[in-house]
Amino acid sequence: MKFVQDTASTAVDTLTQSYADRWDGAGAEESSAFIQFMSSNDLIYVVLGVSLIIWFVLMFVMIRVDRKVSGLEEKLEAANRSEESTATDSD
């Protein structure tokens, strides 16, 4: 029974040794500044920041589009009123 336990622990140690450099984050020192920044902070704050930026940009775009559409609606209403007034004046 002792032989089976030794074999199981040896297999685990072999896996740990072969993948240890990948799980330790080896090579992070040579990576870009953006990757170093993301790995130095908690990733949830980075995701939160990016999502907030996206939401603010979407809100800004929607407000601009709404203002432009409102302006076009006012111009159309004014043009319709002027057409109606010229049509009634000519009668």
Short mmCIF file of C-alpha atoms in Angstrom, two decimals:
data_model
loop_
_atom_site.label_atom_id
_atom_site.label_comp_id
_atom_site.label_asym_id
_atom_site.label_seq_id
_atom_site.Cartn_x
_atom_site.Cartn_y
_atom_site.Cartn_z
CA MET A 1 0.00 0.00 0.00
CA LYS A 2 2.90 2.33 0.68
CA PHE A 3 4.14 1.88 -2.90
CA VAL A 4 0.83 3.23 -4.31
CA GLN A 5 1.00 6.34 -2.13
CA ASP A 6 4.59 7.06 -3.18
CA THR A 7 3.71 6.67 -6.85
CA ALA A 8 0.77 9.08 -6.55
CA SER A 9 2.85 11.76 -4.85
CA THR A 10 5.62 11.34 -7.42
CA ALA A 11 3.15 11.91 -10.26
CA VAL A 12 1.87 15.07 -8.63
CA ASP A 13 5.40 16.33 -8.07
CA THR A 14 6.24 15.68 -11.71
CA LEU A 15 3.27 17.72 -12.86
CA THR A 16 4.06 20.49 -10.43
CA GLN A 17 7.66 20.68 -11.61
CA SER A 18 6.79 20.67 -15.30
CA TYR A 19 4.14 23.41 -15.03
CA ALA A 20 5.57 25.43 -12.15
CA ASP A 21 7.03 28.19 -14.34
CA ARG A 22 3.70 28.72 -16.12
CA TRP A 23 1.70 29.04 -12.92
CA ASP A 24 4.15 31.34 -11.20
CA GLY A 25 3.67 33.96 -13.89
CA ALA A 26 7.14 33.60 -15.30
CA GLY A 27 7.93 36.20 -17.89
CA ALA A 28 5.76 38.93 -16.36
CA GLU A 29 8.85 41.07 -15.91
CA GLU A 30 9.49 41.20 -19.65
CA SER A 31 5.86 41.94 -20.58
CA SER A 32 4.49 45.32 -21.57
CA ALA A 33 3.61 48.09 -19.14
CA PHE A 34 -0.13 47.52 -19.68
CA ILE A 35 0.12 43.87 -18.68
CA GLN A 36 2.25 44.76 -15.66
CA PHE A 37 -0.35 47.36 -14.64
CA MET A 38 -3.20 44.88 -14.93
CA SER A 39 -1.34 42.20 -13.00
CA SER A 40 -0.26 44.59 -10.25
CA ASN A 41 -3.84 45.71 -9.52
CA ASP A 42 -6.80 43.54 -8.77
CA LEU A 43 -8.33 42.62 -12.08
CA ILE A 44 -11.88 43.39 -10.90
CA TYR A 45 -11.03 47.08 -10.60
CA VAL A 46 -9.63 47.14 -14.11
CA VAL A 47 -12.77 45.48 -15.47
CA LEU A 48 -14.95 47.86 -13.49
CA GLY A 49 -13.05 50.87 -14.81
CA VAL A 50 -13.30 49.75 -18.42
CA SER A 51 -17.01 49.00 -18.11
CA LEU A 52 -17.66 52.41 -16.53
CA ILE A 53 -15.81 54.13 -19.35
CA ILE A 54 -17.90 52.24 -21.89
CA TRP A 55 -21.15 53.15 -20.12
CA PHE A 56 -20.21 56.85 -19.91
CA VAL A 57 -19.30 56.95 -23.60
CA LEU A 58 -22.58 55.27 -24.53
CA MET A 59 -24.52 57.72 -22.39
CA PHE A 60 -22.71 60.68 -23.97
CA VAL A 61 -23.44 59.40 -27.49
CA MET A 62 -27.11 58.80 -26.67
CA ILE A 63 -27.50 62.33 -25.27
CA ARG A 64 -25.90 63.84 -28.38
CA VAL A 65 -28.09 61.81 -30.71
CA ASP A 66 -31.20 62.78 -28.73
CA ARG A 67 -30.33 66.48 -28.98
CA LYS A 68 -29.69 66.25 -32.71
CA VAL A 69 -32.96 64.39 -33.32
CA SER A 70 -34.85 66.97 -31.24
CA GLY A 71 -33.34 69.75 -33.34
CA LEU A 72 -34.34 68.00 -36.56
CA GLU A 73 -37.88 67.49 -35.25
CA GLU A 74 -38.15 71.21 -34.44
CA LYS A 75 -36.94 72.11 -37.94
CA LEU A 76 -39.50 69.75 -39.50
CA GLU A 77 -42.32 71.19 -37.41
CA ALA A 78 -41.28 74.73 -38.34
CA ALA A 79 -41.14 73.79 -42.02
CA ASN A 80 -44.59 72.18 -41.82
CA ARG A 81 -46.02 75.26 -40.10
CA SER A 82 -44.56 77.58 -42.72
CA GLU A 83 -45.95 75.38 -45.52
CA GLU A 84 -49.40 75.40 -43.93
CA SER A 85 -49.35 79.14 -43.42
CA THR A 86 -48.35 79.80 -47.06
CA ALA A 87 -51.03 77.36 -48.27
CA THR A 88 -53.77 79.11 -46.22
CA ASP A 89 -52.55 82.57 -47.26
CA SER A 90 -52.76 81.71 -50.97
CA ASP A 91 -56.39 80.55 -50.61
#
